[in-house]
Coordinates of C-alpha atoms in Angstrom, one line a residue:
Chain A
M1 CA 55.3 47.4 101.8
Y2 CA 56.3 44.7 99.3
D3 CA 54.2 44.7 96.1
F4 CA 54.3 41.3 94.3
D5 CA 52.4 42.4 91.2
A6 CA 54.7 45.4 90.7
D7 CA 57.8 43.2 91.3
I8 CA 56.9 40.4 88.8
A9 CA 55.8 43.0 86.2
D10 CA 59.0 45.0 86.6
C11 CA 61.2 41.9 86.5
A12 CA 59.5 40.5 83.4
R13 CA 59.9 43.9 81.7
A14 CA 63.6 44.1 82.6
V15 CA 64.3 40.6 81.5
E16 CA 62.5 41.0 78.2
Q17 CA 64.5 44.2 77.5
A18 CA 67.8 42.7 78.5
L19 CA 67.2 39.5 76.4
D20 CA 66.4 41.7 73.4
R21 CA 69.8 43.3 73.9
F22 CA 71.8 40.1 74.8
V23 CA 70.3 37.7 72.3
S24 CA 71.5 39.7 69.3
A25 CA 74.1 39.6 66.6
E26 CA 76.3 42.1 68.4
V27 CA 76.5 40.3 71.7
L28 CA 76.6 36.8 70.2
S29 CA 79.5 37.4 67.9
G30 CA 82.6 35.3 68.6
P31 CA 85.4 34.3 66.3
G32 CA 82.7 34.6 63.6
S33 CA 79.3 36.3 63.4
A34 CA 76.2 34.4 64.5
P35 CA 74.0 33.4 61.5
A36 CA 70.8 35.4 61.2
R37 CA 68.6 32.2 61.2
L38 CA 70.2 31.0 64.4
I39 CA 69.7 34.3 66.2
A40 CA 66.1 34.5 65.0
A41 CA 65.4 31.0 66.4
M42 CA 67.2 31.8 69.7
R43 CA 65.1 35.0 69.9
H44 CA 61.9 33.1 69.1
G45 CA 62.6 30.7 71.9
S46 CA 63.5 33.3 74.5
L47 CA 61.7 36.6 73.7
N48 CA 58.3 35.1 74.3
G49 CA 56.7 37.1 77.0
G50 CA 57.2 34.5 79.7
K51 CA 56.6 35.2 83.3
R52 CA 60.3 35.1 84.1
L53 CA 59.8 33.4 87.4
R54 CA 63.4 32.2 87.7
P55 CA 65.0 35.7 87.3
L56 CA 62.3 36.9 89.8
L57 CA 63.6 34.3 92.3
V58 CA 67.2 35.4 91.7
R59 CA 66.3 39.0 92.4
Q60 CA 64.1 38.1 95.4
A61 CA 66.8 36.0 97.0
A62 CA 69.4 38.7 96.4
A63 CA 67.0 41.2 97.9
V64 CA 67.1 39.3 101.2
F65 CA 70.7 40.6 101.4
G66 CA 69.8 44.1 100.3
V67 CA 71.0 43.7 96.7
A68 CA 69.3 46.0 94.2
P69 CA 67.3 44.3 91.4
A70 CA 69.6 45.7 88.6
L71 CA 72.6 43.9 90.2
A72 CA 70.8 40.5 90.0
L73 CA 69.6 40.9 86.4
T74 CA 72.5 39.4 84.5
A75 CA 72.5 36.2 86.6
G76 CA 68.7 36.1 86.2
L77 CA 69.1 36.3 82.4
A78 CA 71.5 33.4 82.5
V79 CA 69.0 31.2 84.4
E80 CA 66.3 32.3 82.0
A81 CA 68.4 31.5 78.9
L82 CA 69.0 28.1 80.4
H83 CA 65.3 27.6 81.1
C84 CA 64.4 28.7 77.5
Y85 CA 66.9 26.2 76.0
S86 CA 65.4 23.4 78.0
L87 CA 61.9 24.3 76.7
I88 CA 63.2 24.3 73.1
H89 CA 64.8 20.9 73.4
D90 CA 61.9 19.4 75.5
D91 CA 59.4 20.5 72.7
L92 CA 61.3 18.6 70.0
P93 CA 59.5 15.7 68.3
A94 CA 62.1 13.3 69.7
M95 CA 61.2 14.5 73.2
D96 CA 57.7 15.8 74.3
D97 CA 56.7 16.7 70.7
D98 CA 54.9 20.0 71.4
D99 CA 53.7 22.3 68.6
L100 CA 52.5 25.2 70.8
R101 CA 54.2 27.2 73.6
R102 CA 52.6 30.4 75.0
G103 CA 50.1 30.3 72.2
R104 CA 52.9 30.4 69.5
P105 CA 54.5 27.7 67.4
T106 CA 57.4 26.1 69.2
V107 CA 60.9 26.7 67.7
H108 CA 61.1 23.5 65.7
K109 CA 57.7 24.3 64.2
A110 CA 58.6 27.9 63.4
F111 CA 62.0 26.8 62.0
D112 CA 63.0 23.1 61.9
D113 CA 64.4 20.4 64.2
A114 CA 68.1 21.1 63.4
T115 CA 67.7 24.8 64.0
A116 CA 65.8 24.2 67.2
I117 CA 68.6 21.8 68.5
L118 CA 71.2 24.5 67.7
A119 CA 69.2 27.3 69.1
G120 CA 68.9 25.4 72.4
D121 CA 72.6 24.7 72.3
G122 CA 73.4 28.3 71.6
L123 CA 71.2 29.6 74.5
L124 CA 72.7 27.0 76.9
T125 CA 76.2 28.1 76.0
H126 CA 75.2 31.8 76.2
A127 CA 73.9 31.3 79.7
F128 CA 77.4 30.4 80.9
G129 CA 78.9 33.2 78.8
L130 CA 76.6 35.7 80.5
L131 CA 77.7 34.5 84.0
A132 CA 81.3 35.1 82.9
T133 CA 80.8 38.8 82.3
P134 CA 81.6 41.3 85.0
D135 CA 77.9 42.4 84.9
A136 CA 77.0 39.2 86.6
H137 CA 79.1 40.2 89.7
P138 CA 82.2 42.3 90.0
D139 CA 84.1 39.6 91.9
P140 CA 85.4 36.7 89.7
A141 CA 85.3 34.3 92.7
V142 CA 81.5 34.9 93.0
R143 CA 81.0 34.6 89.2
I144 CA 82.7 31.2 89.2
A145 CA 80.5 30.1 92.1
L146 CA 77.5 31.1 90.0
V147 CA 78.8 29.0 87.1
A148 CA 79.2 26.0 89.4
E149 CA 75.7 26.4 90.8
L150 CA 74.1 26.7 87.4
A151 CA 76.0 23.7 86.0
Q152 CA 75.0 21.6 88.9
G153 CA 71.4 22.6 88.9
S154 CA 71.0 22.2 85.1
G155 CA 73.2 19.2 84.4
A156 CA 72.9 15.4 84.6
G157 CA 72.3 15.4 88.3
G158 CA 69.7 18.2 87.9
M159 CA 67.4 19.4 85.2
V160 CA 68.8 17.3 82.3
G161 CA 68.7 14.2 84.5
G162 CA 65.1 15.0 85.4
Q163 CA 64.1 15.2 81.8
M164 CA 65.7 11.8 81.2
R165 CA 63.8 10.3 84.2
D166 CA 60.6 11.8 82.9
I167 CA 61.0 10.1 79.5
E168 CA 61.9 6.8 81.2
G169 CA 58.7 7.3 83.4
E170 CA 56.5 7.4 80.4
Q171 CA 56.7 3.6 80.4
G172 CA 54.8 3.8 83.7
G173 CA 55.4 2.1 87.0
F174 CA 56.9 5.0 88.9
S175 CA 56.1 5.2 92.6
G176 CA 55.1 8.4 94.3
N177 CA 58.7 8.7 95.6
E178 CA 60.2 8.3 92.1
I179 CA 57.8 10.9 90.7
A180 CA 58.8 13.3 93.4
Q181 CA 62.5 12.6 92.7
M182 CA 62.0 13.1 89.0
Q183 CA 60.2 16.4 89.5
A184 CA 62.7 17.7 92.0
M185 CA 65.3 17.3 89.3
K186 CA 63.4 18.3 86.2
T187 CA 61.7 21.5 87.6
G188 CA 63.0 21.8 91.1
A189 CA 66.7 21.9 90.4
L190 CA 66.7 25.1 88.4
I191 CA 64.3 26.8 90.8
R192 CA 66.7 25.8 93.6
A193 CA 69.7 27.1 91.6
S194 CA 67.8 30.4 90.9
V195 CA 67.3 31.0 94.7
R196 CA 70.9 29.9 95.5
I197 CA 72.3 32.1 92.8
G198 CA 70.5 35.1 94.2
A199 CA 71.8 34.2 97.7
I200 CA 75.4 33.8 96.5
I201 CA 75.2 37.2 94.8
G202 CA 74.0 38.5 98.1
G203 CA 77.0 37.0 100.0
A204 CA 74.8 34.6 102.0
D205 CA 76.6 32.7 104.8
A206 CA 76.3 28.9 105.1
R207 CA 73.3 29.1 107.5
A208 CA 71.3 31.5 105.3
L209 CA 72.2 29.6 102.2
S210 CA 70.9 26.4 103.8
A211 CA 67.6 28.0 104.9
L212 CA 67.1 29.5 101.4
T213 CA 67.9 26.1 99.8
A214 CA 65.1 24.5 102.0
Y215 CA 62.8 27.3 100.9
A216 CA 63.7 26.7 97.2
E217 CA 63.2 23.0 97.4
A218 CA 59.7 23.4 98.9
A219 CA 58.8 26.2 96.4
G220 CA 59.9 24.0 93.5
R221 CA 57.7 21.2 94.7
A222 CA 54.8 23.6 95.1
F223 CA 55.4 24.9 91.6
Q224 CA 55.4 21.5 90.0
L225 CA 52.4 20.3 91.9
A226 CA 50.4 23.3 90.9
D227 CA 51.5 22.7 87.3
D228 CA 50.3 19.1 87.5
I229 CA 46.9 20.2 89.0
L230 CA 46.5 22.8 86.3
D231 CA 47.3 20.2 83.6
V232 CA 44.1 18.5 84.8
T233 CA 41.9 21.4 85.7
A234 CA 42.8 24.4 83.4
T235 CA 41.9 25.0 79.8
A236 CA 44.5 25.1 77.0
E237 CA 43.4 28.7 76.4
A238 CA 44.3 29.8 80.0
M239 CA 47.6 28.0 79.9
G240 CA 48.7 29.0 76.3
K241 CA 49.7 25.3 75.8
A242 CA 48.1 22.0 75.5
T243 CA 46.6 20.6 78.7
G244 CA 45.6 17.1 79.7
K245 CA 48.9 16.1 78.0
D246 CA 50.3 14.2 81.0
A247 CA 47.4 11.7 81.2
A248 CA 47.4 11.4 77.4
A249 CA 51.1 10.7 77.4
G250 CA 50.7 8.2 80.2
K251 CA 52.9 10.4 82.3
Q252 CA 53.0 9.7 86.0
T253 CA 52.0 12.7 88.2
L254 CA 51.2 13.1 91.9
V255 CA 47.7 14.3 90.9
G256 CA 47.1 10.9 89.3
Q257 CA 48.0 9.3 92.6
L258 CA 46.4 11.7 95.1
G259 CA 43.4 13.0 93.1
V260 CA 42.9 16.8 92.6
E261 CA 41.6 17.5 96.1
G262 CA 44.4 15.4 97.7
A263 CA 46.9 17.2 95.6
R264 CA 45.5 20.6 96.6
L265 CA 45.8 19.8 100.3
Q266 CA 49.4 18.7 99.8
L267 CA 50.1 21.9 97.8
A268 CA 49.0 24.1 100.7
S269 CA 51.2 22.1 103.1
I270 CA 54.3 22.4 100.9
A271 CA 53.7 26.1 100.5
N272 CA 53.7 26.5 104.3
E273 CA 56.9 24.5 104.5
A274 CA 58.5 27.0 102.1
L275 CA 57.3 29.9 104.2
A276 CA 58.5 28.3 107.4
A277 CA 62.1 28.0 106.0
L278 CA 62.1 31.8 105.8
R279 CA 61.1 32.5 109.4
T280 CA 64.6 33.8 110.4
F281 CA 64.5 36.4 107.7
G282 CA 62.7 39.8 108.1
P283 CA 60.7 41.8 105.6
K284 CA 63.5 41.6 103.0
A285 CA 62.3 38.1 102.3
D286 CA 58.7 39.2 101.6
G287 CA 59.4 38.8 97.9
L288 CA 60.3 35.1 98.3
R289 CA 57.2 34.7 100.6
A290 CA 55.0 36.2 97.9
S291 CA 56.4 33.9 95.3
A292 CA 55.8 30.8 97.4
R293 CA 52.1 31.9 97.8
Y294 CA 51.9 32.7 94.0
F295 CA 53.3 29.3 93.1
A296 CA 50.6 27.6 95.2
E297 CA 47.7 29.7 94.0
R298 CA 48.5 30.5 90.4
E299 CA 45.8 29.8 87.8
N300 CA 48.0 29.6 84.7
Chain B
M1 CA 113.9 16.8 72.5
Y2 CA 110.1 17.0 72.1
D3 CA 108.5 13.7 71.2
F4 CA 105.1 14.2 69.5
D5 CA 104.1 10.5 69.5
A6 CA 104.8 10.2 73.2
D7 CA 102.9 13.5 73.9
I8 CA 99.8 12.6 72.0
A9 CA 99.7 9.1 73.4
D10 CA 100.2 10.3 77.0
C11 CA 97.5 13.0 76.6
A12 CA 95.0 10.6 75.1
R13 CA 95.6 8.2 78.0
A14 CA 95.3 10.9 80.6
V15 CA 92.1 12.3 79.0
E16 CA 90.5 8.8 78.7
Q17 CA 91.3 8.0 82.4
A18 CA 90.0 11.4 83.6
L19 CA 86.8 11.2 81.6
D20 CA 86.2 7.8 83.0
R21 CA 86.4 9.4 86.5
F22 CA 84.5 12.6 85.6
V23 CA 81.7 11.3 83.5
S24 CA 80.4 9.1 86.3
A25 CA 77.5 8.9 88.7
E26 CA 79.6 10.3 91.6
V27 CA 80.8 13.4 89.8
L28 CA 77.6 14.1 87.9
S29 CA 75.4 14.1 91.0
G30 CA 73.6 17.4 91.7
P31 CA 70.4 18.1 93.6
G32 CA 69.6 14.5 92.5
S33 CA 71.5 11.6 91.1
A34 CA 72.1 11.3 87.4
P35 CA 70.0 8.5 85.7
A36 CA 72.1 5.4 84.7
R37 CA 70.9 5.6 81.1
L38 CA 71.9 9.2 80.7
I39 CA 75.4 8.5 82.2
A40 CA 75.8 5.5 79.9
A41 CA 74.9 7.6 76.9
M42 CA 77.3 10.4 78.0
R43 CA 80.1 7.8 78.4
H44 CA 79.3 6.2 75.1
G45 CA 79.7 9.6 73.4
S46 CA 82.9 10.6 75.2
L47 CA 84.9 7.5 76.2
N48 CA 85.5 6.6 72.6
G49 CA 89.2 6.4 72.2
G50 CA 89.3 9.7 70.3
K51 CA 92.7 11.3 69.5
R52 CA 92.0 14.1 72.0
L53 CA 93.6 16.7 69.9
R54 CA 91.9 19.6 71.6
P55 CA 93.2 18.7 75.1
L56 CA 96.5 18.2 73.4
L57 CA 96.5 21.7 72.1
V58 CA 95.5 23.0 75.6
R59 CA 98.5 21.3 77.2
Q60 CA 100.9 22.2 74.3
A61 CA 99.8 25.9 74.5
A62 CA 100.2 25.8 78.3
A63 CA 103.6 24.2 77.9
V64 CA 104.8 27.3 76.0
F65 CA 104.6 29.0 79.4
G66 CA 106.2 26.1 81.4
V67 CA 102.9 24.7 82.7
A68 CA 103.0 21.0 83.5
P69 CA 100.6 18.7 81.5
A70 CA 98.7 17.7 84.7
L71 CA 97.8 21.4 85.4
A72 CA 96.2 21.8 81.9
L73 CA 94.2 18.5 82.1
T74 CA 90.9 19.7 83.6
A75 CA 90.5 22.5 81.1
G76 CA 91.4 20.1 78.4
L77 CA 88.7 17.8 79.6
A78 CA 86.2 20.6 79.5
V79 CA 87.0 21.3 75.8
E80 CA 86.9 17.6 75.0
A81 CA 83.4 17.2 76.7
L82 CA 82.3 20.2 74.6
H83 CA 83.6 18.6 71.5
C84 CA 82.0 15.3 72.3
Y85 CA 78.6 16.9 72.8
S86 CA 78.9 18.6 69.5
L87 CA 79.5 15.3 67.7
I88 CA 76.5 13.7 69.5
H89 CA 74.2 16.5 68.3
D90 CA 75.7 16.7 64.8
D91 CA 75.2 13.0 64.3
L92 CA 71.4 13.2 65.1
P93 CA 69.0 12.4 62.2
A94 CA 67.7 16.0 62.3
M95 CA 71.3 17.1 61.6
D96 CA 74.0 15.2 59.7
D97 CA 72.3 11.8 60.3
D98 CA 75.4 9.6 60.9
D99 CA 75.1 6.1 62.2
L100 CA 78.8 5.4 62.7
R101 CA 81.5 7.3 64.6
R102 CA 85.0 5.8 65.2
G103 CA 83.6 2.5 64.0
R104 CA 80.9 2.3 66.7
P105 CA 77.2 3.2 66.5
T106 CA 76.6 6.9 67.2
V107 CA 74.8 7.7 70.5
H108 CA 71.3 8.1 69.0
K109 CA 71.8 4.6 67.3
A110 CA 73.1 3.0 70.5
F111 CA 70.3 4.6 72.6
D112 CA 67.7 6.9 70.9
D113 CA 67.3 10.4 69.7
A114 CA 65.9 11.8 73.0
T115 CA 68.7 10.3 75.0
A116 CA 71.3 11.6 72.6
I117 CA 69.9 15.1 72.8
L118 CA 70.0 15.0 76.6
A119 CA 73.5 13.3 76.7
G120 CA 74.8 16.2 74.5
D121 CA 73.1 18.8 76.8
G122 CA 74.6 17.0 79.8
L123 CA 78.1 17.0 78.4
L124 CA 77.9 20.7 77.3
T125 CA 76.7 21.7 80.8
H126 CA 79.4 19.5 82.4
A127 CA 82.1 21.2 80.4
F128 CA 81.4 24.5 82.1
G129 CA 81.0 22.7 85.5
L130 CA 84.5 21.3 85.1
L131 CA 85.9 24.8 84.4
A132 CA 84.4 26.0 87.6
T133 CA 86.3 23.5 89.8
P134 CA 89.6 24.6 91.4
D135 CA 91.3 21.8 89.5
A136 CA 90.9 23.9 86.3
H137 CA 93.1 26.7 87.8
P138 CA 93.6 27.8 91.4
D139 CA 92.7 31.5 90.6
P140 CA 89.0 32.1 90.2
A141 CA 89.7 35.1 87.9
V142 CA 91.5 32.7 85.5
R143 CA 88.8 30.1 85.7
I144 CA 86.1 32.7 84.8
A145 CA 88.3 33.8 81.8
L146 CA 88.3 30.1 80.7
V147 CA 84.5 30.0 80.9
A148 CA 84.3 33.2 78.8
E149 CA 86.7 31.8 76.2
L150 CA 84.9 28.4 75.9
A151 CA 81.5 30.1 75.7
Q152 CA 82.6 32.4 73.0
G153 CA 84.4 29.7 71.0
S154 CA 81.5 27.2 71.2
G155 CA 78.5 29.5 71.0
A156 CA 76.4 31.1 68.3
G157 CA 79.4 33.2 67.1
G158 CA 81.6 30.1 67.1
M159 CA 81.0 26.4 66.8
V160 CA 77.2 26.3 67.0
G161 CA 76.9 29.1 64.5
G162 CA 79.3 27.2 62.2
Q163 CA 77.1 24.1 62.3
M164 CA 74.1 26.3 61.5
R165 CA 76.0 27.8 58.5
D166 CA 77.0 24.3 57.4
I167 CA 73.4 23.2 57.3
E168 CA 72.4 26.3 55.4
G169 CA 75.2 25.7 53.0
E170 CA 73.8 22.3 52.0
Q171 CA 71.5 24.2 49.7
G172 CA 74.7 25.1 47.8
G173 CA 75.8 28.4 46.3
F174 CA 78.5 29.1 49.0
S175 CA 81.5 31.0 47.7
G176 CA 85.1 30.0 48.7
N177 CA 85.0 32.8 51.3
E178 CA 81.8 31.6 52.8
I179 CA 83.0 28.1 53.1
A180 CA 86.2 29.3 54.8
Q181 CA 84.1 31.4 57.2
M182 CA 81.8 28.5 58.0
Q183 CA 84.7 26.2 58.7
A184 CA 86.5 28.8 60.8
M185 CA 83.4 28.7 63.0
K186 CA 82.4 25.1 62.9
T187 CA 85.8 23.5 63.5
G188 CA 88.2 26.4 63.9
A189 CA 86.6 28.2 66.8
L190 CA 87.0 25.3 69.2
I191 CA 90.6 24.7 68.1
R192 CA 91.2 28.4 68.6
A193 CA 89.6 28.3 72.0
S194 CA 91.7 25.2 73.0
V195 CA 95.0 27.1 72.2
R196 CA 93.8 30.3 73.9
I197 CA 92.6 28.4 77.0
G198 CA 96.1 26.8 77.3
A199 CA 97.7 30.2 76.9
I200 CA 95.4 31.8 79.5
I201 CA 96.3 29.0 82.0
G202 CA 99.9 29.9 81.2
G203 CA 99.3 33.5 82.0
A204 CA 100.1 34.7 78.4
D205 CA 100.4 38.5 77.9
A206 CA 98.5 40.2 75.1
R207 CA 101.3 39.9 72.6
A208 CA 101.8 36.1 73.2
L209 CA 98.0 35.5 73.2
S210 CA 97.7 37.3 69.9
A211 CA 100.6 35.2 68.3
L212 CA 99.1 32.0 69.6
T213 CA 95.6 33.0 68.3
A214 CA 97.1 33.5 64.8
Y215 CA 98.7 30.0 65.2
A216 CA 95.4 28.5 66.2
E217 CA 93.5 30.0 63.4
A218 CA 95.9 28.7 60.8
A219 CA 96.1 25.3 62.5
G220 CA 92.3 25.1 62.5
R221 CA 92.2 25.8 58.8
A222 CA 94.9 23.2 58.2
F223 CA 92.9 20.7 60.3
Q224 CA 89.7 21.3 58.4
L225 CA 91.3 21.3 54.9
A226 CA 93.0 18.0 55.7
D227 CA 89.7 16.6 56.8
D228 CA 88.1 17.6 53.5
I229 CA 90.9 16.1 51.5
L230 CA 90.6 12.8 53.5
D231 CA 86.8 12.8 52.9
V232 CA 87.7 12.5 49.2
T233 CA 90.8 10.3 49.4
A234 CA 90.6 8.1 52.4
T235 CA 88.6 4.9 52.9
A236 CA 85.9 4.6 55.5
E237 CA 87.9 1.9 57.2
A238 CA 90.9 4.2 57.8
M239 CA 88.7 7.0 59.1
G240 CA 86.3 5.0 61.2
K241 CA 83.4 6.9 59.8
A242 CA 81.7 7.2 56.4
T243 CA 83.7 9.1 53.8
G244 CA 82.6 10.7 50.6
K245 CA 79.7 12.1 52.6
D246 CA 80.4 15.8 51.8
A247 CA 79.9 15.3 48.1
A248 CA 76.9 13.0 48.6
A249 CA 75.3 15.6 50.8
G250 CA 76.0 18.3 48.3
K251 CA 78.2 20.0 50.9
Q252 CA 80.5 22.8 49.8
T253 CA 84.2 22.2 50.6
L254 CA 87.4 23.9 49.4
V255 CA 88.5 20.6 47.8
G256 CA 85.5 20.7 45.6
Q257 CA 86.6 24.2 44.5
L258 CA 90.4 23.7 44.3
G259 CA 90.7 20.0 43.4
V260 CA 92.7 17.6 45.6
E261 CA 96.1 18.7 44.4
G262 CA 95.3 22.4 44.7
A263 CA 93.9 21.7 48.2
R264 CA 97.2 19.9 49.2
L265 CA 99.3 22.9 48.0
Q266 CA 97.1 25.3 50.0
L267 CA 97.3 23.0 53.0
A268 CA 101.1 23.1 53.0
S269 CA 101.0 26.9 52.8
I270 CA 98.5 27.2 55.7
A271 CA 100.7 24.9 57.9
N272 CA 103.7 27.2 57.2
E273 CA 101.6 30.1 58.3
A274 CA 100.9 28.4 61.6
L275 CA 104.6 27.7 62.1
A276 CA 105.5 31.3 61.3
A277 CA 103.1 32.6 64.0
L278 CA 105.3 30.7 66.6
R279 CA 108.6 32.2 65.5
T280 CA 109.1 34.3 68.6
F281 CA 108.7 31.3 70.9
G282 CA 111.6 28.9 71.7
P283 CA 111.6 25.1 72.0
K284 CA 108.7 25.2 74.5
A285 CA 106.4 25.7 71.5
D286 CA 107.7 22.5 69.8
G287 CA 104.5 20.7 70.8
L288 CA 102.4 23.3 68.9
R289 CA 104.8 23.1 66.0
A290 CA 104.4 19.3 65.8
S291 CA 100.7 19.5 66.0
A292 CA 100.5 21.9 63.1
R293 CA 102.6 19.5 61.0
Y294 CA 100.5 16.6 62.2
F295 CA 97.3 18.4 61.2
A296 CA 98.7 18.9 57.7
E297 CA 100.0 15.4 57.2
R298 CA 97.6 13.1 59.1
E299 CA 96.1 10.2 57.2
N300 CA 93.1 9.6 59.4

């Protein structure tokens, strides 16, 4: 019987421990040694007690093919390092200008803007470095497929492009379709990459990869819609970050267009879509099923 | 008979053409399509008529093993994309705050800070995406070795760490050794990675890789020392960027410690060191030899 609470807690613990080891002077040395201030900023921005949902999706997608959690950890760390870099850069004054993240000062507040830019760059680079190590997968052909997947999900046609669209959208005038497209890139693309990376580690064939991609795209939309609803309904205390920011920034969200109740109805429908994409998979996909439900029902 | 002028011109042309194709809406599409403004900023920061010295080193190191220039081009592009991202981020107001690069406005001046941060992130990500394509090398095991090499050279123990040290050094008090260490990371690490990437494409054995690494480290020191001398002696017009900036910013350089003449003597000695590291290689290393001489004698 699959236990979501145990899985998410175990995954978060494993990721935190592994980041503690991998975001360190020893591992980050290259032709020179990484400066202490840079390592401290990279650690501040990654060892933050996050929920580690993306590594969870990597391990859950790999579990569909019987892969043990430990064998999906390094790839999960790479995705998480990528996610953490994106938060550090998004929080910069030139971008979303956030002072608080998980109840702590953001990296540029705890250090300074230059250090935050470099810490983000360092984590982004390290994500690909992690995928290149044999720990990510024994077969180099699989590792290079993981690199391609992460680059595509996080690049200009994915996460980075979504952040660009989000900034452009602050001027207003986005249609519902354009908002959905922006969110599919900004948040959805890395969730999609997480699931596909787990599937690739598991040796998924084309049909399974396609089904899991459909799952991931729906799950990503559910995640983002829940986030938008929480931005309106939750308190800053429960979220560990400022809420009501989207409206204050004039940001376009689907909640603004559908209202909270309309958005909740749509959220339930998207979550069902995610579950439907998994119908050909047996109990080994229970982890992914639980995550889709969690994304739709989470309260912080 | 090796012709350096023809080689550098041919390489620059090939890189410019290939970047024009690879930094485009078609190639950068992922789960979504890359926003036009982001692509424009990425193109502004990469299609800039640069000398393309790093792709040149990749092709020259590959040529030591008889690899044709076309087969070293994609990896060279990846290194160049990486280099261009680092310039975009280094030019930001929060970092070196430069308005001019190659006689044109820097990316954050031509666009804005947020777009420049994202354009840099996009190019960095794209560099690894390029290495994952079969064009970089037919063997996935070689491609993943290139990813590892680029990540190590450009990460916290390499280029990014060097930029961090450079910022820390603005407070002064760096010894000659500390300056050398900073420069070996900030500039040297990516030059080292370029040569090693070419050697890995060529299938270098451990002994050849070690000799070429020694070459690259000396060539990188020559390159940086020439840059520091030019910062003192050249005009802004010849350099296409502001000169005299290091002294104005209170930056520590070896020229400040040795004087211009002392620095020139040391430069000649380092260039000889680079040439000595190539002594076991025949005429196929003439490209690398010419580059070492060029680094030591360049006037812009």
